[in-house]
Each structure stands twice: as structure tokens, then as C-alpha cells.
CSV table of N, CA and C in Angstrom, one decimal:
chain,number,residue,atom,x,y,z
Z,20,VAL,N,43.5,-26.6,43.0
Z,20,VAL,CA,42.6,-25.5,42.9
Z,20,VAL,C,41.3,-25.9,42.3
Z,21,GLU,N,40.3,-25.4,42.9
Z,21,GLU,CA,38.9,-25.7,42.5
Z,21,GLU,C,38.3,-24.4,41.8
Z,22,PHE,N,37.6,-24.7,40.7
Z,22,PHE,CA,37.0,-23.6,39.9
Z,22,PHE,C,35.5,-23.8,39.8
Z,23,VAL,N,34.8,-22.7,39.7
Z,23,VAL,CA,33.4,-22.6,39.3
Z,23,VAL,C,33.3,-21.6,38.2
Z,24,GLU,N,33.0,-22.0,37.0
Z,24,GLU,CA,32.9,-21.2,35.8
Z,24,GLU,C,31.4,-21.0,35.4
Z,25,SER,N,31.1,-19.9,34.9
Z,25,SER,CA,29.7,-19.7,34.4
Z,25,SER,C,29.7,-18.6,33.3
Z,26,GLY,N,28.6,-18.5,32.6
Z,26,GLY,CA,28.4,-17.4,31.7
Z,26,GLY,C,28.5,-17.7,30.2
Z,27,GLY,N,28.9,-18.8,29.8
Z,27,GLY,CA,29.0,-19.1,28.4
Z,27,GLY,C,27.6,-19.2,27.8
Z,28,GLY,N,27.6,-19.4,26.5
Z,28,GLY,CA,26.3,-19.6,25.8
Z,28,GLY,C,26.3,-19.2,24.3
Z,29,LEU,N,25.2,-19.1,23.8
Z,29,LEU,CA,25.0,-18.8,22.3
Z,29,LEU,C,24.6,-17.3,22.2
Z,30,VAL,N,25.2,-16.6,21.3
Z,30,VAL,CA,24.9,-15.2,21.1
Z,30,VAL,C,25.1,-14.8,19.7
Z,31,GLN,N,24.4,-13.8,19.2
Z,31,GLN,CA,24.5,-13.4,17.8
Z,31,GLN,C,25.8,-12.5,17.7
Z,32,ALA,N,26.3,-12.4,16.6
Z,32,ALA,CA,27.4,-11.5,16.3
Z,32,ALA,C,27.0,-10.1,16.7
Z,33,GLY,N,27.9,-9.4,17.4
Z,33,GLY,CA,27.7,-8.0,17.8
Z,33,GLY,C,27.1,-8.0,19.3
Z,34,GLY,N,26.8,-9.2,19.8
Z,34,GLY,CA,26.2,-9.2,21.1
Z,34,GLY,C,27.3,-9.3,22.2
Z,35,SER,N,26.9,-9.5,23.4
Z,35,SER,CA,27.8,-9.5,24.6
Z,35,SER,C,27.5,-10.7,25.5
Z,36,LEU,N,28.5,-11.1,26.2
Z,36,LEU,CA,28.5,-12.1,27.2
Z,36,LEU,C,29.4,-11.8,28.3
Z,37,ARG,N,29.1,-12.3,29.5
Z,37,ARG,CA,30.0,-12.1,30.6
Z,37,ARG,C,30.3,-13.4,31.2
Z,38,LEU,N,31.6,-13.8,31.3
Z,38,LEU,CA,32.0,-15.0,31.9
Z,38,LEU,C,32.5,-14.7,33.3
Z,39,SER,N,32.3,-15.6,34.2
Z,39,SER,CA,32.8,-15.5,35.6
Z,39,SER,C,33.5,-16.8,36.0
Z,40,CYS,N,34.5,-16.7,36.9
Z,40,CYS,CA,35.2,-17.8,37.4
Z,40,CYS,C,35.7,-17.5,38.8
Z,41,THR,N,35.3,-18.4,39.7
Z,41,THR,CA,35.7,-18.3,41.1
Z,41,THR,C,36.7,-19.5,41.3
Z,42,ALA,N,37.9,-19.1,41.9
Z,42,ALA,CA,38.9,-20.1,42.2
Z,42,ALA,C,39.1,-20.2,43.7
Z,43,SER,N,39.5,-21.4,44.2
Z,43,SER,CA,39.8,-21.5,45.6
Z,43,SER,C,40.9,-22.6,45.7
Z,44,THR,N,41.7,-22.4,46.8
Z,44,THR,CA,42.8,-23.3,47.0
Z,44,THR,C,43.1,-23.3,48.5
Z,45,SER,N,43.6,-24.4,49.0
Z,45,SER,CA,44.1,-24.6,50.4
Z,45,SER,C,45.6,-24.5,50.5
Z,46,ARG,N,46.2,-24.3,49.3
Z,46,ARG,CA,47.7,-24.4,49.3
Z,46,ARG,C,48.4,-23.1,49.4
Z,47,GLY,N,47.6,-22.1,49.6
Z,47,GLY,CA,48.2,-20.7,49.6
Z,47,GLY,C,47.1,-19.8,49.3
Z,48,ARG,N,47.3,-18.9,48.4
Z,48,ARG,CA,46.3,-18.0,47.9
Z,48,ARG,C,46.3,-17.9,46.4
Z,49,ILE,N,45.2,-17.5,45.9
Z,49,ILE,CA,45.0,-17.3,44.4
Z,49,ILE,C,45.7,-16.0,44.0
Z,50,GLY,N,46.6,-16.0,43.0
Z,50,GLY,CA,47.3,-14.8,42.5
Z,50,GLY,C,46.7,-14.4,41.2
Z,51,PRO,N,47.6,-14.4,40.2
Z,51,PRO,CA,47.1,-14.0,38.9
Z,51,PRO,C,46.0,-14.9,38.3
Z,52,MET,N,45.1,-14.3,37.6
Z,52,MET,CA,44.0,-15.1,36.9
Z,52,MET,C,43.9,-14.7,35.5
Z,53,ALA,N,43.5,-15.6,34.6
Z,53,ALA,CA,43.5,-15.4,33.2
Z,53,ALA,C,42.4,-16.2,32.5
Z,54,TRP,N,42.1,-15.8,31.3
Z,54,TRP,CA,41.2,-16.5,30.5
Z,54,TRP,C,41.9,-16.9,29.2
Z,55,TYR,N,41.8,-18.2,28.9
Z,55,TYR,CA,42.3,-18.7,27.6
Z,55,TYR,C,41.1,-19.2,26.8
Z,56,ARG,N,41.3,-19.5,25.6
Z,56,ARG,CA,40.2,-20.1,24.7
Z,56,ARG,C,40.9,-21.1,23.7
Z,57,GLN,N,40.0,-22.0,23.3
Z,57,GLN,CA,40.5,-23.0,22.4
Z,57,GLN,C,39.3,-23.3,21.4
Z,58,ALA,N,39.6,-23.0,20.2
Z,58,ALA,CA,38.6,-23.3,19.1
Z,58,ALA,C,38.9,-24.7,18.5
Z,59,PRO,N,38.0,-25.4,17.9
Z,59,PRO,CA,38.3,-26.7,17.3
Z,59,PRO,C,39.4,-26.6,16.3
Z,60,GLY,N,40.4,-27.5,16.5
Z,60,GLY,CA,41.5,-27.6,15.6
Z,60,GLY,C,42.6,-26.6,15.9
Z,61,ASN,N,42.4,-25.8,16.9
Z,61,ASN,CA,43.4,-24.7,17.2
Z,61,ASN,C,44.0,-25.0,18.6
Z,62,GLN,N,45.2,-24.4,18.8
Z,62,GLN,CA,45.8,-24.5,20.1
Z,62,GLN,C,45.1,-23.5,21.1
Z,63,ARG,N,45.2,-23.9,22.3
Z,63,ARG,CA,44.7,-23.0,23.4
Z,63,ARG,C,45.5,-21.7,23.3
Z,64,GLU,N,44.8,-20.5,23.4
Z,64,GLU,CA,45.5,-19.2,23.3
Z,64,GLU,C,45.0,-18.3,24.5
Z,65,LEU,N,45.9,-17.5,24.9
Z,65,LEU,CA,45.6,-16.5,25.9
Z,65,LEU,C,44.7,-15.4,25.4
Z,66,VAL,N,43.6,-15.2,26.1
Z,66,VAL,CA,42.7,-14.1,25.8
Z,66,VAL,C,43.0,-12.9,26.6
Z,67,ALA,N,43.1,-13.0,27.9
Z,67,ALA,CA,43.3,-11.9,28.8
Z,67,ALA,C,43.9,-12.4,30.1
Z,68,VAL,N,44.7,-11.6,30.7
Z,68,VAL,CA,45.3,-12.0,32.0
Z,68,VAL,C,45.3,-10.8,32.9
Z,69,ARG,N,45.0,-11.0,34.2
Z,69,ARG,CA,45.1,-10.0,35.2
Z,69,ARG,C,46.2,-10.4,36.2
Z,70,ALA,N,47.3,-9.7,36.3
Z,70,ALA,CA,48.3,-10.0,37.2
Z,70,ALA,C,48.0,-9.8,38.6
Z,71,ASP,N,48.8,-10.4,39.5
Z,71,ASP,CA,48.5,-10.2,40.9
Z,71,ASP,C,48.4,-8.8,41.4
Z,72,GLY,N,49.2,-8.0,40.8
Z,72,GLY,CA,49.2,-6.5,41.1
Z,72,GLY,C,48.1,-5.7,40.4
Z,73,GLY,N,47.4,-6.3,39.5
Z,73,GLY,CA,46.3,-5.6,38.9
Z,73,GLY,C,46.5,-5.3,37.4
Z,74,ALA,N,47.7,-5.4,36.9
Z,74,ALA,CA,47.9,-5.1,35.5
Z,74,ALA,C,47.2,-6.1,34.7
Z,75,THR,N,46.8,-5.6,33.5
Z,75,THR,CA,46.0,-6.5,32.6
Z,75,THR,C,46.7,-6.5,31.2
Z,76,ARG,N,46.5,-7.6,30.5
Z,76,ARG,CA,47.0,-7.8,29.2
Z,76,ARG,C,46.0,-8.5,28.3
Z,77,TYR,N,45.9,-8.2,27.1
Z,77,TYR,CA,44.9,-8.8,26.2
Z,77,TYR,C,45.6,-9.3,24.9
Z,78,ALA,N,45.0,-10.3,24.3
Z,78,ALA,CA,45.3,-10.7,23.0
Z,78,ALA,C,44.9,-9.6,22.0
Z,79,ASP,N,45.7,-9.3,21.0
Z,79,ASP,CA,45.4,-8.3,20.0
Z,79,ASP,C,44.0,-8.4,19.4
Z,80,SER,N,43.6,-9.6,19.3
Z,80,SER,CA,42.3,-9.9,18.6
Z,80,SER,C,41.1,-9.4,19.4
Z,81,VAL,N,41.3,-9.2,20.7
Z,81,VAL,CA,40.2,-8.9,21.6
Z,81,VAL,C,40.3,-7.5,22.2
Z,82,LYS,N,41.4,-6.8,22.0
Z,82,LYS,CA,41.6,-5.5,22.5
Z,82,LYS,C,40.5,-4.6,22.1
Z,83,GLY,N,40.0,-3.8,23.1
Z,83,GLY,CA,38.9,-2.9,22.8
Z,83,GLY,C,37.5,-3.5,22.9
Z,84,ARG,N,37.5,-4.8,22.9
Z,84,ARG,CA,36.1,-5.5,22.9
Z,84,ARG,C,35.9,-6.3,24.3
Z,85,PHE,N,37.0,-6.8,24.8
Z,85,PHE,CA,36.9,-7.6,26.0
Z,85,PHE,C,37.6,-6.9,27.2
Z,86,THR,N,37.0,-7.1,28.4
Z,86,THR,CA,37.6,-6.5,29.6
Z,86,THR,C,37.7,-7.6,30.7
Z,87,ILE,N,38.9,-7.7,31.2
Z,87,ILE,CA,39.0,-8.7,32.4
Z,87,ILE,C,39.0,-7.8,33.6
Z,88,SER,N,38.4,-8.4,34.7
Z,88,SER,CA,38.4,-7.7,36.0
Z,88,SER,C,38.3,-8.8,37.0
Z,89,LYS,N,38.6,-8.4,38.3
Z,89,LYS,CA,38.7,-9.3,39.3
Z,89,LYS,C,38.1,-8.8,40.6
Z,90,ASP,N,37.4,-9.6,41.3
Z,90,ASP,CA,36.9,-9.3,42.7
Z,90,ASP,C,37.9,-10.0,43.6
Z,91,SER,N,38.9,-9.4,44.1
Z,91,SER,CA,39.9,-10.1,44.8
Z,91,SER,C,39.4,-10.7,46.1
Z,92,ALA,N,38.4,-10.0,46.7
Z,92,ALA,CA,37.9,-10.6,48.0
Z,92,ALA,C,37.2,-11.9,47.8
Z,93,LYS,N,36.7,-12.2,46.5
Z,93,LYS,CA,36.1,-13.4,46.2
Z,93,LYS,C,36.9,-14.3,45.4
Z,94,ASP,N,38.1,-13.9,45.0
Z,94,ASP,CA,38.9,-14.6,44.0
Z,94,ASP,C,38.1,-15.0,42.8
Z,95,THR,N,37.4,-14.1,42.3
Z,95,THR,CA,36.5,-14.2,41.1
Z,95,THR,C,37.0,-13.3,40.0
Z,96,VAL,N,37.2,-13.9,38.8
Z,96,VAL,CA,37.6,-13.1,37.7
Z,96,VAL,C,36.5,-13.1,36.7
Z,97,TYR,N,36.3,-12.0,36.0
Z,97,TYR,CA,35.3,-11.8,35.0
Z,97,TYR,C,35.9,-11.5,33.7
Z,98,LEU,N,35.2,-11.9,32.6
Z,98,LEU,CA,35.5,-11.5,31.3
Z,98,LEU,C,34.3,-10.9,30.6
Z,99,GLN,N,34.2,-9.6,30.5
Z,99,GLN,CA,33.2,-9.0,29.7
Z,99,GLN,C,33.5,-9.0,28.3
Z,100,MET,N,32.7,-9.6,27.5
Z,100,MET,CA,32.9,-9.7,26.0
Z,100,MET,C,31.9,-9.0,25.3
Z,101,ASN,N,32.3,-7.9,24.6
Z,101,ASN,CA,31.3,-7.1,23.8
Z,101,ASN,C,31.7,-7.2,22.3
Z,102,ASN,N,30.7,-6.8,21.5
Z,102,ASN,CA,30.9,-6.9,20.0
Z,102,ASN,C,31.5,-8.2,19.6
Z,103,LEU,N,30.9,-9.3,20.0
Z,103,LEU,CA,31.4,-10.6,19.7
Z,103,LEU,C,31.3,-10.9,18.2
Z,104,ARG,N,32.3,-11.7,17.8
Z,104,ARG,CA,32.4,-12.1,16.4
Z,104,ARG,C,32.4,-13.6,16.3
Z,105,SER,N,32.1,-14.1,15.1
Z,105,SER,CA,32.1,-15.6,15.0
Z,105,SER,C,33.4,-16.2,15.3
Z,106,GLU,N,34.5,-15.5,15.1
Z,106,GLU,CA,35.8,-16.0,15.4
Z,106,GLU,C,36.1,-16.1,16.9
Z,107,ASP,N,35.2,-15.5,17.7
Z,107,ASP,CA,35.4,-15.7,19.1
Z,107,ASP,C,34.8,-17.0,19.6
Z,108,THR,N,34.2,-17.7,18.8
Z,108,THR,CA,33.6,-19.0,19.2
Z,108,THR,C,34.7,-20.0,19.6
Z,109,ALA,N,34.6,-20.5,20.8
Z,109,ALA,CA,35.6,-21.4,21.4
Z,109,ALA,C,35.1,-21.8,22.8
Z,110,VAL,N,35.9,-22.8,23.3
Z,110,VAL,CA,35.7,-23.1,24.8
Z,110,VAL,C,36.7,-22.2,25.5
Z,111,TYR,N,36.1,-21.5,26.5
Z,111,TYR,CA,36.9,-20.5,27.3
Z,111,TYR,C,37.3,-21.1,28.6
Z,112,TYR,N,38.5,-21.1,29.0
Z,112,TYR,CA,39.1,-21.7,30.2
Z,112,TYR,C,39.6,-20.7,31.1
Z,113,CYS,N,39.3,-20.8,32.4
Z,113,CYS,CA,39.8,-20.0,33.4
Z,113,CYS,C,41.1,-20.6,33.9
Z,114,ASN,N,42.1,-19.7,34.2
Z,114,ASN,CA,43.4,-20.2,34.7
Z,114,ASN,C,43.8,-19.3,35.9
Z,115,ALA,N,44.4,-20.0,36.9
Z,115,ALA,CA,44.7,-19.3,38.1
Z,115,ALA,C,46.1,-19.7,38.6
Z,116,GLY,N,46.8,-18.8,39.1
Z,116,GLY,CA,48.1,-19.1,39.7
Z,116,GLY,C,48.0,-19.1,41.3
Z,117,VAL,N,48.8,-19.9,41.9
Z,117,VAL,CA,48.8,-20.1,43.3
Z,117,VAL,C,50.1,-19.4,43.9
Z,118,ILE,N,49.9,-18.6,44.9
Z,118,ILE,CA,51.0,-17.9,45.6
Z,118,ILE,C,51.1,-18.5,47.0
Z,119,GLN,N,52.4,-18.9,47.3
Z,119,GLN,CA,52.7,-19.4,48.7
Z,119,GLN,C,53.8,-18.6,49.3
Z,120,LEU,N,53.6,-18.1,50.5
Z,120,LEU,CA,54.6,-17.3,51.2
Z,120,LEU,C,55.1,-16.2,50.3
Z,121,GLY,N,54.2,-15.6,49.5
Z,121,GLY,CA,54.6,-14.5,48.7
Z,121,GLY,C,55.2,-14.8,47.4
Z,122,ARG,N,55.3,-16.1,47.0
Z,122,ARG,CA,56.0,-16.5,45.8
Z,122,ARG,C,55.1,-17.3,45.0
Z,123,PRO,N,55.1,-17.1,43.6
Z,123,PRO,CA,54.2,-18.0,42.8
Z,123,PRO,C,54.8,-19.4,42.7
Z,124,VAL,N,54.0,-20.4,42.9
Z,124,VAL,CA,54.4,-21.8,42.9
Z,124,VAL,C,53.8,-22.6,41.8
Z,125,ASP,N,52.7,-22.2,41.3
Z,125,ASP,CA,52.0,-23.1,40.4
Z,125,ASP,C,51.0,-22.3,39.5
Z,126,TYR,N,51.2,-22.3,38.2
Z,126,TYR,CA,50.3,-21.7,37.3
Z,126,TYR,C,49.4,-22.6,36.5
Z,127,ASP,N,49.7,-23.9,36.6
Z,127,ASP,CA,49.0,-24.9,35.8
Z,127,ASP,C,47.7,-25.4,36.4
Z,128,ASN,N,46.8,-24.5,36.6
Z,128,ASN,CA,45.5,-24.8,37.2
Z,128,ASN,C,44.4,-24.3,36.3
Z,129,TRP,N,43.5,-25.2,35.9
Z,129,TRP,CA,42.5,-24.8,34.8
Z,129,TRP,C,41.1,-25.2,35.3
Z,130,GLY,N,40.2,-24.3,34.9
Z,130,GLY,CA,38.7,-24.6,35.1
Z,130,GLY,C,38.3,-25.6,34.0
Z,131,GLN,N,37.0,-26.0,34.1
Z,131,GLN,CA,36.5,-27.1,33.2
Z,131,GLN,C,36.2,-26.5,31.8
Z,132,GLY,N,36.1,-25.2,31.7
Z,132,GLY,CA,35.8,-24.6,30.4
Z,132,GLY,C,34.3,-24.3,30.2
Z,133,THR,N,34.0,-23.3,29.5
Z,133,THR,CA,32.6,-22.9,29.2
Z,133,THR,C,32.6,-22.5,27.7
Z,134,GLN,N,31.6,-23.1,27.0
Z,134,GLN,CA,31.4,-22.9,25.6
Z,134,GLN,C,30.8,-21.5,25.3
Z,135,VAL,N,31.5,-20.8,24.4
Z,135,VAL,CA,30.9,-19.6,23.8
Z,135,VAL,C,30.7,-19.8,22.3
Z,136,THR,N,29.5,-19.6,21.9
Z,136,THR,CA,29.2,-19.7,20.4
Z,136,THR,C,28.6,-18.5,19.9
Z,137,VAL,N,29.2,-17.9,18.9
Z,137,VAL,CA,28.8,-16.7,18.3
Z,137,VAL,C,28.3,-17.0,16.9
Z,138,SER,N,27.0,-16.7,16.7
Z,138,SER,CA,26.4,-17.0,15.3
Z,138,SER,C,26.5,-15.8,14.5
Z,139,ALA,N,26.8,-16.0,13.2
Z,139,ALA,CA,27.0,-14.9,12.3
Z,139,ALA,C,25.6,-14.2,11.9
């Protein structure tokens, strides 16, 4: 799977950023897509996921502030991040699942990551 991520940067606390990620594959089609993040010294954690059927799920720490959406025609997922906090500072990674013949076959596909830094 190939990824193109964009949208990271430096923002003050309380500000907003929008991340985007376009995934492509020749092995089937792109299914569920998600955003994870990893701060220095921490494990990678799930931020938000959009299932193949459209259902979404969020980490408790971002509920009410972040919104995940997807343009299925473009296999592009977005993460709108509002009211950012210093603890949101991390490298954000896009993740995509591959569907073949109607069945999920591979979820271990990652973008290169984009840095989000929130200053206090």
C-alpha cells in the first residue's frame, strides 16, 4: 500500500489542524482507515478509526475534539483536529486495511507519519 500524508505542523494550544492521507493498492481495495499517533517515549496509540462500513471510533482523549472522515472515491481519510492540546503533540500515522474478494487480508499498512506539535 502506498500512502501520501499531509497536514501536520506547529500550532498553538486551542488551534486546529487537518491531516489528510491518501492510500492506494494494487492488491485489492482499501477498506478501513485509521489514524494512530506516537509521542516520544510512548507506544503508538489509536486516535480514530473509520470502518469499511462507515462507523467511527475515537480514543477517549480526543472525543469531541477530533473528527475522522473519508472520501471513499479517493481512498482519502481526514482527521480534523480542533481545540488542540500540548498532549496531542506526536507523530501521526495513517493506517489502512486491504480488502480482497470482500474479505480483509491485511491491516499492517502504515504511512510515513506527519509531525503535529502543539505549543502551550
